[in-house]
Tab-separated table of N, CA and C in Angstrom:
chain	number	residue	atom	x	y	z
A	941	UNK	N	-13.336	3.788	-30.541
A	941	UNK	CA	-13.936	5.827	-30.711
A	941	UNK	C	-12.802	6.327	-31.113
A	942	UNK	N	-12.558	7.456	-31.715
A	942	UNK	CA	-11.726	8.353	-32.245
A	942	UNK	C	-12.334	9.520	-31.473
A	943	UNK	N	-11.485	10.680	-30.502
A	943	UNK	CA	-11.611	11.542	-30.036
A	943	UNK	C	-10.688	12.551	-30.262
A	944	UNK	N	-10.852	13.389	-30.280
A	944	UNK	CA	-9.381	14.877	-29.914
A	944	UNK	C	-8.530	14.291	-30.731
A	945	UNK	N	-8.593	13.693	-32.119
A	945	UNK	CA	-7.730	13.603	-32.731
A	945	UNK	C	-7.298	14.740	-34.325
A	946	UNK	N	-6.281	15.815	-34.321
A	946	UNK	CA	-6.154	16.537	-35.293
A	946	UNK	C	-5.691	15.449	-36.418
A	947	UNK	N	-5.490	16.517	-37.620
A	947	UNK	CA	-5.585	15.696	-38.753
A	947	UNK	C	-3.514	15.185	-38.223
A	948	UNK	N	-3.356	13.848	-39.254
A	948	UNK	CA	-2.409	13.852	-38.631
A	948	UNK	C	-0.541	14.846	-38.922
A	949	UNK	N	-0.924	15.250	-40.392
A	949	UNK	CA	0.089	16.037	-41.212
A	949	UNK	C	0.068	16.847	-40.077
A	950	UNK	N	-1.114	17.907	-39.785
A	950	UNK	CA	-0.780	18.973	-38.303
A	950	UNK	C	-0.362	18.474	-37.174
A	951	UNK	N	-0.716	17.243	-36.718
A	951	UNK	CA	0.177	16.976	-35.440
A	951	UNK	C	1.585	17.000	-35.485
A	952	UNK	N	2.251	16.074	-36.584
A	952	UNK	CA	3.157	16.313	-36.518
A	952	UNK	C	4.152	17.643	-37.088
A	953	UNK	N	3.378	18.069	-37.922
A	953	UNK	CA	3.934	19.650	-38.445
A	953	UNK	C	3.963	20.171	-37.111
A	954	UNK	N	3.404	20.362	-35.789
A	954	UNK	CA	2.905	20.661	-34.599
A	954	UNK	C	4.196	20.623	-33.772
A	955	UNK	N	5.048	19.452	-34.179
A	955	UNK	CA	6.239	18.952	-33.567
A	955	UNK	C	7.334	20.101	-33.418
A	956	UNK	N	7.856	20.317	-31.971
A	956	UNK	CA	9.170	21.145	-32.456
A	956	UNK	C	10.330	21.045	-32.049
A	957	UNK	N	10.078	19.814	-31.572
A	957	UNK	CA	11.879	18.754	-30.875
A	957	UNK	C	11.861	17.558	-31.335
A	958	UNK	N	10.904	16.849	-31.265
A	958	UNK	CA	10.635	15.149	-31.168
A	958	UNK	C	9.328	14.513	-31.809
A	959	UNK	N	9.496	13.354	-32.220
A	959	UNK	CA	8.269	12.684	-32.989
A	959	UNK	C	9.257	11.397	-32.889
A	960	UNK	N	8.150	10.474	-31.976
A	960	UNK	CA	8.760	9.102	-32.132
A	960	UNK	C	7.442	8.073	-32.024
A	961	UNK	N	7.700	7.261	-33.087
A	961	UNK	CA	7.159	6.263	-33.095
A	961	UNK	C	7.271	5.178	-33.153
A	962	UNK	N	6.459	3.994	-32.549
A	962	UNK	CA	6.580	2.928	-31.590
A	962	UNK	C	5.448	1.998	-32.365
A	963	UNK	N	5.982	1.079	-33.479
A	963	UNK	CA	4.998	-0.279	-33.630
A	963	UNK	C	5.666	-1.486	-32.846
A	964	UNK	N	4.470	-1.923	-32.669
A	964	UNK	CA	4.444	-3.546	-31.506
A	964	UNK	C	3.996	-4.659	-32.248
A	965	UNK	N	3.409	-4.827	-33.795
A	965	UNK	CA	2.565	-5.711	-34.771
A	965	UNK	C	3.613	-6.299	-35.425
A	966	UNK	N	3.142	-7.578	-35.663
A	966	UNK	CA	4.629	-8.002	-37.008
A	966	UNK	C	4.158	-8.084	-37.996
A	967	UNK	N	2.295	-7.840	-37.947
A	967	UNK	CA	1.699	-7.826	-38.922
A	967	UNK	C	0.799	-6.294	-39.309
A	968	UNK	N	0.666	-5.347	-40.340
A	968	UNK	CA	-0.458	-5.006	-40.227
A	968	UNK	C	-1.460	-4.663	-41.515
A	969	UNK	N	-2.115	-4.017	-41.383
A	969	UNK	CA	-3.246	-4.086	-42.785
A	969	UNK	C	-2.278	-4.225	-44.258
A	970	UNK	N	-3.704	-4.527	-45.323
A	970	UNK	CA	-3.211	-4.939	-46.272
A	970	UNK	C	-2.519	-3.847	-47.399
A	971	UNK	N	-1.355	-4.341	-47.953
A	971	UNK	CA	-0.710	-3.318	-48.863
A	971	UNK	C	0.015	-3.632	-49.800
A	972	UNK	N	-0.887	-3.238	-50.831
A	972	UNK	CA	-0.386	-3.786	-52.365
A	972	UNK	C	1.398	-3.628	-52.554
A	973	UNK	N	2.247	-2.925	-51.771
A	973	UNK	CA	3.155	-2.684	-52.263
A	973	UNK	C	4.241	-4.135	-51.114
A	974	UNK	N	3.513	-4.553	-50.191
A	974	UNK	CA	3.467	-5.749	-49.748
A	974	UNK	C	3.344	-7.099	-50.176
A	975	UNK	N	1.962	-7.141	-50.996
A	975	UNK	CA	2.081	-7.875	-52.132
A	975	UNK	C	2.843	-8.286	-53.241
A	976	UNK	N	3.502	-6.851	-53.955
A	976	UNK	CA	4.007	-6.927	-55.133
A	976	UNK	C	5.583	-7.737	-54.322
A	977	UNK	N	5.925	-7.356	-53.639
A	977	UNK	CA	7.389	-7.278	-52.454
A	977	UNK	C	7.783	-9.323	-52.394
A	978	UNK	N	6.469	-9.612	-51.947
A	978	UNK	CA	6.119	-11.143	-52.261
A	978	UNK	C	5.775	-11.691	-52.925
A	979	UNK	N	5.591	-11.475	-54.483
A	979	UNK	CA	5.300	-11.678	-55.497
A	979	UNK	C	7.071	-11.533	-56.059
A	980	UNK	N	7.602	-11.029	-55.710
A	980	UNK	CA	9.339	-10.746	-56.213
A	980	UNK	C	9.507	-9.491	-57.073
A	981	UNK	N	8.393	-8.815	-57.249
A	981	UNK	CA	8.414	-7.421	-57.978
A	981	UNK	C	9.051	-6.074	-57.095
A	982	UNK	N	9.518	-5.396	-58.063
A	982	UNK	CA	9.977	-4.518	-57.182
A	982	UNK	C	9.439	-3.063	-57.917
A	983	UNK	N	8.614	-2.553	-57.074
A	983	UNK	CA	7.553	-1.188	-58.004
A	983	UNK	C	8.226	0.075	-57.179
A	984	UNK	N	7.719	1.148	-57.809
A	984	UNK	CA	7.947	2.739	-57.721
A	984	UNK	C	6.990	2.573	-55.760
A	985	UNK	N	7.458	3.210	-55.080
A	985	UNK	CA	6.993	3.750	-53.869
A	985	UNK	C	5.770	4.305	-54.387
A	986	UNK	N	4.279	4.187	-53.882
A	986	UNK	CA	3.539	4.967	-54.123
A	986	UNK	C	3.248	6.409	-53.725
A	987	UNK	N	2.259	7.262	-54.250
A	987	UNK	CA	2.549	8.710	-53.952
A	987	UNK	C	2.367	9.188	-52.713
A	988	UNK	N	1.456	7.832	-51.706
A	988	UNK	CA	1.637	8.324	-50.181
A	988	UNK	C	2.736	8.465	-49.629
A	989	UNK	N	3.863	6.964	-49.857
A	989	UNK	CA	4.954	7.361	-49.706
A	989	UNK	C	5.734	7.952	-49.405
A	990	UNK	N	5.743	8.655	-50.796
A	990	UNK	CA	6.432	10.079	-51.340
A	990	UNK	C	5.849	11.194	-50.341
A	991	UNK	N	4.569	11.662	-50.278
A	991	UNK	CA	3.841	12.292	-49.511
A	991	UNK	C	4.720	12.063	-47.898
A	992	UNK	N	4.846	10.898	-47.442
A	992	UNK	CA	5.096	10.786	-46.295
A	992	UNK	C	6.978	11.280	-46.226
A	993	UNK	N	7.423	10.973	-46.924
A	993	UNK	CA	9.073	10.944	-47.427
A	993	UNK	C	8.885	12.789	-47.359
A	994	UNK	N	7.856	13.410	-47.734
A	994	UNK	CA	7.941	14.684	-47.804
A	994	UNK	C	8.242	15.451	-46.670
A	995	UNK	N	7.022	14.846	-45.867
A	995	UNK	CA	6.692	15.305	-44.237
A	995	UNK	C	7.436	15.072	-43.661
A	996	UNK	N	8.063	13.903	-43.649
A	996	UNK	CA	9.303	13.888	-43.032
A	996	UNK	C	10.402	14.653	-42.884
A	997	UNK	N	10.463	14.632	-44.147
A	997	UNK	CA	11.612	15.705	-44.648
A	997	UNK	C	11.593	16.968	-44.416
A	998	UNK	N	10.312	17.349	-44.243
A	998	UNK	CA	9.775	19.118	-43.821
A	998	UNK	C	9.992	19.071	-42.084
A	999	UNK	N	9.675	17.916	-41.639
A	999	UNK	CA	9.777	18.048	-39.953
A	999	UNK	C	11.189	18.049	-40.042
A	1000	UNK	N	12.038	17.030	-40.075
A	1000	UNK	CA	13.594	16.885	-39.766
A	1000	UNK	C	14.415	18.144	-39.995
A	1001	UNK	N	13.916	18.695	-41.202
A	1001	UNK	CA	14.593	19.956	-42.005
A	1001	UNK	C	14.373	21.079	-40.852
A	1002	UNK	N	13.360	21.364	-39.758
A	1002	UNK	CA	12.586	22.357	-38.665
A	1002	UNK	C	13.489	21.955	-37.601
A	1003	UNK	N	14.469	20.894	-37.671
A	1003	UNK	CA	15.015	20.437	-36.586
A	1003	UNK	C	14.590	19.337	-35.616
A	1004	UNK	N	13.486	19.132	-35.673
A	1004	UNK	CA	13.016	17.521	-35.236
A	1004	UNK	C	13.553	16.464	-35.109
A	1005	UNK	N	13.354	15.726	-34.475
A	1005	UNK	CA	14.140	14.470	-34.361
A	1005	UNK	C	13.163	13.689	-34.751
A	1006	UNK	N	13.304	12.752	-35.722
A	1006	UNK	CA	11.882	11.742	-35.663
A	1006	UNK	C	12.427	10.058	-35.925
A	1007	UNK	N	12.036	9.471	-34.704
A	1007	UNK	CA	12.956	8.260	-34.397
A	1007	UNK	C	11.499	7.767	-34.548
A	1008	UNK	N	11.876	6.012	-34.685
A	1008	UNK	CA	10.987	4.777	-34.883
A	1008	UNK	C	11.289	3.727	-34.289
A	1009	UNK	N	10.846	2.891	-33.367
A	1009	UNK	CA	11.325	1.750	-32.931
A	1009	UNK	C	10.270	0.788	-33.143
A	1010	UNK	N	10.657	-0.161	-33.647
A	1010	UNK	CA	9.666	-1.325	-34.187
A	1010	UNK	C	10.202	-2.524	-33.106
A	1011	UNK	N	9.303	-3.432	-32.569
A	1011	UNK	CA	9.495	-4.359	-31.439
A	1011	UNK	C	9.232	-5.345	-32.169
A	1012	UNK	N	9.263	-6.348	-32.701
A	1012	UNK	CA	9.237	-7.326	-33.582
A	1012	UNK	C	9.847	-8.699	-32.754
A	1013	UNK	N	8.899	-9.641	-33.183
A	1013	UNK	CA	8.945	-11.155	-33.128
A	1013	UNK	C	9.869	-11.799	-33.578
A	1014	UNK	N	10.668	-12.911	-33.400
A	1014	UNK	CA	11.423	-13.413	-34.287
A	1014	UNK	C	10.771	-15.186	-34.092
A	1015	UNK	N	11.373	-16.224	-35.146
A	1015	UNK	CA	11.437	-15.306	-36.467
A	1015	UNK	C	11.046	-14.249	-37.271
A	1016	UNK	N	11.294	-13.022	-37.407
A	1016	UNK	CA	10.043	-12.186	-38.080
A	1016	UNK	C	9.621	-12.374	-39.158
A	1017	UNK	N	7.853	-12.195	-39.540
A	1017	UNK	CA	7.273	-12.503	-40.026
A	1017	UNK	C	7.601	-11.860	-41.323
A	1018	UNK	N	7.063	-12.307	-42.653
A	1018	UNK	CA	7.080	-11.865	-44.040
A	1018	UNK	C	7.012	-9.980	-43.983
A	1019	UNK	N	6.010	-9.691	-43.214
A	1019	UNK	CA	5.804	-8.484	-43.111
A	1019	UNK	C	6.903	-7.597	-42.789
A	1020	UNK	N	7.239	-8.470	-41.586
A	1020	UNK	CA	8.401	-7.714	-40.872
A	1020	UNK	C	9.533	-7.421	-41.993
A	1021	UNK	N	9.868	-8.574	-42.703
A	1021	UNK	CA	11.299	-8.455	-43.578
A	1021	UNK	C	10.707	-7.913	-44.580
A	1022	UNK	N	9.580	-7.406	-45.260
A	1022	UNK	CA	9.394	-6.589	-46.044
A	1022	UNK	C	9.474	-5.019	-45.555
A	1023	UNK	N	9.203	-4.762	-44.402
A	1023	UNK	CA	9.181	-3.696	-43.513
A	1023	UNK	C	10.921	-3.353	-43.596
A	1024	UNK	N	11.765	-4.326	-43.199
A	1024	UNK	CA	13.208	-3.793	-42.833
A	1024	UNK	C	13.468	-3.453	-44.183
A	1025	UNK	N	13.087	-4.457	-45.077
A	1025	UNK	CA	13.873	-4.373	-46.798
A	1025	UNK	C	13.629	-3.045	-47.473
A	1026	UNK	N	12.489	-2.184	-46.920
A	1026	UNK	CA	11.608	-0.780	-47.301
A	1026	UNK	C	12.707	0.433	-46.660
A	1027	UNK	N	12.642	-0.167	-45.421
A	1027	UNK	CA	13.476	1.222	-44.337
A	1027	UNK	C	14.333	2.052	-44.850
A	1028	UNK	N	15.316	1.477	-45.629
A	1028	UNK	CA	16.314	2.465	-45.930
A	1028	UNK	C	16.356	3.347	-46.985
A	1029	UNK	N	15.766	2.733	-48.099
A	1029	UNK	CA	15.203	3.932	-49.299
A	1029	UNK	C	13.765	4.890	-48.800
A	1030	UNK	N	13.102	4.131	-47.718
A	1030	UNK	CA	12.164	4.570	-47.453
A	1030	UNK	C	12.272	5.929	-46.321
A	1031	UNK	N	12.427	5.507	-44.859
A	1031	UNK	CA	11.992	5.979	-43.729
A	1031	UNK	C	13.424	6.790	-43.171
A	1032	UNK	N	14.351	5.914	-43.581
A	1032	UNK	CA	15.987	6.772	-43.304
A	1032	UNK	C	16.135	7.813	-44.124
A	1033	UNK	N	15.696	7.818	-45.410
A	1033	UNK	CA	16.162	8.346	-46.561
A	1033	UNK	C	15.483	9.671	-46.437
A	1034	UNK	N	14.259	9.384	-45.711
A	1034	UNK	CA	13.272	10.690	-45.522
A	1034	UNK	C	14.324	10.863	-44.482
A	1035	UNK	N	14.480	10.828	-43.518
A	1035	UNK	CA	14.877	11.501	-42.498
A	1035	UNK	C	14.992	10.867	-41.133
A	1036	UNK	N	14.301	9.796	-40.634
A	1036	UNK	CA	13.871	9.151	-40.208
A	1036	UNK	C	15.103	8.336	-39.524
A	1037	UNK	N	15.153	7.920	-37.626
A	1037	UNK	CA	16.421	7.207	-36.978
A	1037	UNK	C	15.122	6.322	-36.888
A	1038	UNK	N	15.957	4.708	-37.300
A	1038	UNK	CA	14.988	3.558	-36.693
A	1038	UNK	C	15.829	2.944	-36.173
A	1039	UNK	N	15.446	2.025	-35.376
A	1039	UNK	CA	15.689	0.762	-34.787
A	1039	UNK	C	15.042	-0.157	-34.269
A	1040	UNK	N	15.079	-1.860	-34.327
A	1040	UNK	CA	14.464	-2.543	-34.131
A	1040	UNK	C	14.777	-3.339	-32.662
A	1041	UNK	N	13.556	-4.212	-32.050
A	1041	UNK	CA	13.967	-4.525	-30.700
A	1041	UNK	C	13.079	-5.950	-30.649
A	1042	UNK	N	14.254	-7.071	-30.994
A	1042	UNK	CA	13.763	-8.167	-30.639
A	1042	UNK	C	12.603	-8.398	-29.488
A	1043	UNK	N	11.298	-9.316	-29.418
A	1043	UNK	CA	10.473	-9.019	-28.401
A	1043	UNK	C	11.056	-9.617	-27.302
A	1044	UNK	N	11.706	-10.276	-27.544
A	1044	UNK	CA	12.220	-11.398	-26.128
A	1044	UNK	C	13.333	-10.307	-25.338
A	1045	UNK	N	13.753	-9.221	-25.604
A	1045	UNK	CA	14.563	-8.191	-25.135
A	1045	UNK	C	13.725	-7.001	-24.266
A	1046	UNK	N	12.698	-7.302	-24.658
A	1046	UNK	CA	11.545	-6.293	-24.201
A	1046	UNK	C	10.540	-6.964	-22.621
A	1047	UNK	N	10.929	-8.591	-22.691
A	1047	UNK	CA	10.315	-8.567	-21.594
A	1047	UNK	C	10.305	-7.965	-20.227
A	1048	UNK	N	11.308	-7.231	-19.757
A	1048	UNK	CA	11.087	-6.576	-18.687
A	1048	UNK	C	11.286	-5.167	-18.471
A	1049	UNK	N	10.414	-5.029	-19.489
A	1049	UNK	CA	9.951	-3.372	-19.759
A	1049	UNK	C	8.788	-3.264	-19.509
A	1050	UNK	N	8.042	-2.026	-19.241
A	1050	UNK	CA	6.808	-1.980	-19.301
A	1050	UNK	C	6.083	-1.219	-20.832
A	1051	UNK	N	5.488	-1.568	-21.022
A	1051	UNK	CA	5.085	-1.517	-22.713
A	1051	UNK	C	3.712	-0.925	-22.863
A	1052	UNK	N	3.605	0.407	-23.353
A	1052	UNK	CA	2.233	0.725	-23.536
A	1052	UNK	C	1.498	-0.324	-24.605
A	1053	UNK	N	0.154	-0.322	-24.271
A	1053	UNK	CA	-1.088	-1.293	-24.836
A	1053	UNK	C	-0.823	-1.205	-26.246
A	1054	UNK	N	-0.769	0.051	-26.443
A	1054	UNK	CA	-1.055	0.247	-28.119
A	1054	UNK	C	0.006	1.014	-28.724
A	1055	UNK	N	0.153	0.606	-30.181
A	1055	UNK	CA	1.285	1.692	-31.258
A	1055	UNK	C	0.698	2.969	-30.740
A	1056	UNK	N	1.732	3.917	-30.877
A	1056	UNK	CA	1.665	5.342	-30.498
A	1056	UNK	C	2.434	6.156	-31.606
A	1057	UNK	N	2.714	7.362	-31.386
A	1057	UNK	CA	3.271	8.828	-31.899
A	1057	UNK	C	3.402	9.127	-30.452
A	1058	UNK	N	4.444	9.445	-29.839
A	1058	UNK	CA	4.739	11.016	-29.087
A	1058	UNK	C	5.464	11.936	-29.574
A	1059	UNK	N	4.533	13.665	-29.191
A	1059	UNK	CA	4.930	14.204	-29.809
A	1059	UNK	C	5.350	14.918	-29.067
A	1060	UNK	N	6.890	15.762	-29.085
A	1060	UNK	CA	7.470	16.835	-27.821
A	1060	UNK	C	7.452	16.402	-26.433
A	1061	UNK	N	7.225	15.096	-26.211
A	1061	UNK	CA	7.176	14.469	-24.753
A	1061	UNK	C	5.962	15.282	-24.082
A	1062	UNK	N	4.786	15.815	-24.460
A	1062	UNK	CA	3.678	16.350	-24.478
A	1062	UNK	C	2.694	15.666	-24.412
A	1063	UNK	N	2.154	15.123	-25.892
A	1063	UNK	CA	1.007	14.676	-26.210
A	1063	UNK	C	1.874	12.856	-26.971
A	1064	UNK	N	0.044	12.390	-26.675
A	1064	UNK	CA	0.436	10.438	-27.297
A	1064	UNK	C	-1.064	10.469	-28.391
A	1065	UNK	N	0.203	9.888	-28.876
A	1065	UNK	CA	-1.427	9.685	-30.314
A	1065	UNK	C	-1.673	8.056	-30.586
A	1066	UNK	N	-2.641	7.343	-29.600
A	1066	UNK	CA	-2.914	6.276	-29.675
A	1066	UNK	C	-3.203	5.267	-30.548
A	1067	UNK	N	-2.512	4.331	-31.718
A	1067	UNK	CA	-3.370	3.762	-32.411
A	1067	UNK	C	-4.019	2.546	-32.223
A	1068	UNK	N	-5.314	2.163	-32.595
A	1068	UNK	CA	-5.562	1.159	-32.833
A	1068	UNK	C	-5.979	0.242	-33.631
A	1069	UNK	N	-5.221	-0.982	-33.896
A	1069	UNK	CA	-5.382	-2.293	-34.656
A	1069	UNK	C	-6.693	-3.398	-34.217
A	1070	UNK	N	-7.547	-3.651	-35.301
A	1070	UNK	CA	-8.261	-5.201	-34.850
A	1070	UNK	C	-7.041	-5.962	-34.742
A	1071	UNK	N	-7.235	-7.581	-34.413
A	1071	UNK	CA	-6.728	-8.441	-34.334
A	1071	UNK	C	-5.580	-8.993	-35.651
A	1072	UNK	N	-5.880	-8.725	-36.765
A	1072	UNK	CA	-6.099	-9.078	-38.008
A	1072	UNK	C	-5.005	-7.990	-38.625
A	1073	UNK	N	-4.662	-7.084	-38.222
A	1073	UNK	CA	-4.057	-5.590	-38.477
A	1073	UNK	C	-4.657	-4.708	-38.911
A	1074	UNK	N	-5.944	-4.786	-39.086
A	1074	UNK	CA	-6.753	-3.581	-40.048
A	1074	UNK	C	-6.914	-2.478	-38.940
A	1075	UNK	N	-6.805	-0.962	-39.679
A	1075	UNK	CA	-7.291	-0.090	-38.950
A	1075	UNK	C	-8.158	-0.113	-37.690
A	1076	UNK	N	-8.667	0.482	-36.453
A	1076	UNK	CA	-9.609	0.556	-35.642
A	1076	UNK	C	-9.853	1.892	-35.173
A	1077	UNK	N	-8.963	2.837	-35.233
A	1077	UNK	CA	-9.168	4.250	-34.903
A	1077	UNK	C	-7.434	4.519	-33.957
A	1078	UNK	N	-7.837	5.934	-33.190
A	1078	UNK	CA	-6.627	6.540	-32.630
A	1078	UNK	C	-7.600	7.737	-31.841
A	1079	UNK	N	-6.528	7.797	-31.084
A	1079	UNK	CA	-6.937	8.667	-30.028
A	1079	UNK	C	-5.764	9.573	-29.256
A	1080	UNK	N	-5.912	10.916	-29.335
A	1080	UNK	CA	-4.714	11.597	-28.418
A	1080	UNK	C	-5.005	11.610	-26.919
A	1081	UNK	N	-4.115	11.411	-26.488
A	1081	UNK	CA	-3.544	11.462	-25.018
A	1081	UNK	C	-2.860	12.553	-24.520
A	1082	UNK	N	-3.002	13.876	-23.674
A	1082	UNK	CA	-2.568	14.544	-23.344
A	1082	UNK	C	-2.385	15.082	-21.607
A	1083	UNK	N	-2.512	13.368	-20.806
A	1083	UNK	CA	-2.860	13.235	-19.350
A	1083	UNK	C	-1.229	13.076	-18.940
A	1084	UNK	N	-0.646	13.930	-18.029
A	1084	UNK	CA	0.335	13.758	-18.020
A	1084	UNK	C	0.947	12.714	-17.013
A	1085	UNK	N	0.509	11.971	-16.601
A	1085	UNK	CA	0.756	10.329	-16.231
A	1085	UNK	C	0.659	9.564	-17.245
A	1086	UNK	N	-0.155	9.784	-18.150
A	1086	UNK	CA	0.129	8.650	-19.060
A	1086	UNK	C	1.303	9.446	-20.525
A	1087	UNK	N	1.521	10.582	-20.911
A	1087	UNK	CA	2.745	10.707	-21.616
A	1087	UNK	C	3.985	10.497	-20.505
A	1088	UNK	N	4.064	10.643	-19.727
A	1088	UNK	CA	5.154	10.385	-18.961
A	1088	UNK	C	5.275	8.807	-18.961
A	1089	UNK	N	4.265	8.001	-18.630
A	1089	UNK	CA	5.021	6.763	-18.547
A	1089	UNK	C	5.194	5.939	-20.273
A	1090	UNK	N	4.677	6.942	-21.443
A	1090	UNK	CA	4.887	6.499	-22.921
A	1090	UNK	C	6.659	6.857	-23.124
A	1091	UNK	N	6.380	8.355	-22.498
A	1091	UNK	CA	7.975	8.465	-22.560
A	1091	UNK	C	9.101	7.807	-22.045
A	1092	UNK	N	9.296	7.455	-21.115
A	1092	UNK	CA	9.529	6.515	-20.302
A	1092	UNK	C	9.991	5.057	-20.791
A	1093	UNK	N	8.790	4.436	-21.322
A	1093	UNK	CA	8.638	3.567	-21.679
A	1093	UNK	C	9.447	3.477	-23.528
A	1094	UNK	N	9.282	4.524	-24.181
A	1094	UNK	CA	9.950	4.178	-25.556
A	1094	UNK	C	11.234	4.579	-25.320
A	1095	UNK	N	11.701	5.209	-24.068
A	1095	UNK	CA	13.110	5.733	-23.997
A	1095	UNK	C	14.110	4.359	-23.538
A	1096	UNK	N	13.033	3.552	-22.552
A	1096	UNK	CA	13.941	2.357	-22.333
A	1096	UNK	C	13.837	1.390	-23.344
A	1097	UNK	N	12.535	1.371	-24.449
A	1097	UNK	CA	13.170	0.498	-25.940
A	1097	UNK	C	14.061	1.014	-26.766
A	1098	UNK	N	14.006	2.174	-26.672
A	1098	UNK	CA	14.767	2.905	-27.738
A	1098	UNK	C	16.257	2.653	-27.123
A	1099	UNK	N	16.468	2.522	-26.059
A	1099	UNK	CA	18.415	2.154	-25.271
A	1099	UNK	C	18.402	1.197	-25.844
A	1100	UNK	N	17.447	0.077	-25.764
A	1100	UNK	CA	18.120	-1.487	-25.949
A	1100	UNK	C	17.858	-1.869	-27.055
A	1101	UNK	N	16.955	-1.060	-28.001
A	1101	UNK	CA	16.875	-1.399	-29.502
A	1101	UNK	C	18.054	-1.479	-30.647
A	1102	UNK	N	18.432	-1.933	-31.596
A	1102	UNK	CA	19.416	-1.919	-32.552
A	1102	UNK	C	19.375	-1.096	-33.791
A	1103	UNK	N	20.114	-0.417	-33.864
A	1103	UNK	CA	19.856	0.547	-34.832
A	1103	UNK	C	19.394	-0.407	-36.245
A	1104	UNK	N	18.447	0.452	-37.189
A	1104	UNK	CA	18.741	-0.449	-38.954
A	1104	UNK	C	19.739	-1.404	-39.222
A	1105	UNK	N	20.894	-0.247	-39.642
A	1105	UNK	CA	21.677	-0.677	-40.295
A	1105	UNK	C	22.664	-1.831	-39.641
A	1106	UNK	N	22.488	-2.128	-38.292
A	1106	UNK	CA	22.670	-3.529	-37.284
A	1106	UNK	C	21.628	-4.773	-37.479
A	1107	UNK	N	20.642	-3.953	-37.460
A	1107	UNK	CA	19.492	-5.554	-37.364
A	1107	UNK	C	19.224	-6.184	-38.071
A	1108	UNK	N	19.831	-7.831	-38.500
A	1108	UNK	CA	19.278	-8.644	-39.234
A	1108	UNK	C	18.400	-9.578	-39.196
A	1109	UNK	N	17.250	-9.347	-40.343
A	1109	UNK	CA	16.140	-10.371	-40.265
A	1109	UNK	C	16.349	-11.402	-40.847
């Protein structure tokens, strides 16, 4: 069920200090760019990828720190290997700071149950996926206790995670 969900672009544009994306799946929905990568074809980034880069650039130009932490199983899946290969030219080039955390190093940390975006440590947009990685919905949560738990979890993950430039897949 989707409730209380603003347009994502508006949500990110509302960030004043920080936006953090937590990803915990080893694969996500089908992506033609991923298929091309698996086939060894180098293709241009599609328009929606360029739109994301513009939004990130606009957001970071306003002084907002935009971070992404990905928790991954090892050995990594082909999907994660593809994401890693794309991260420097897509996410980092746009202004994101990206870190990777092998799942085995997160065993003693409390984790939220779903992927999410934390905006200004004040609200959380939880994302839901089906078992095979297809989109299932999302919800904004501004409950103080929930946001506090998410912020503490994300910071613990971030502190332990490996910067993109040092993470080898």
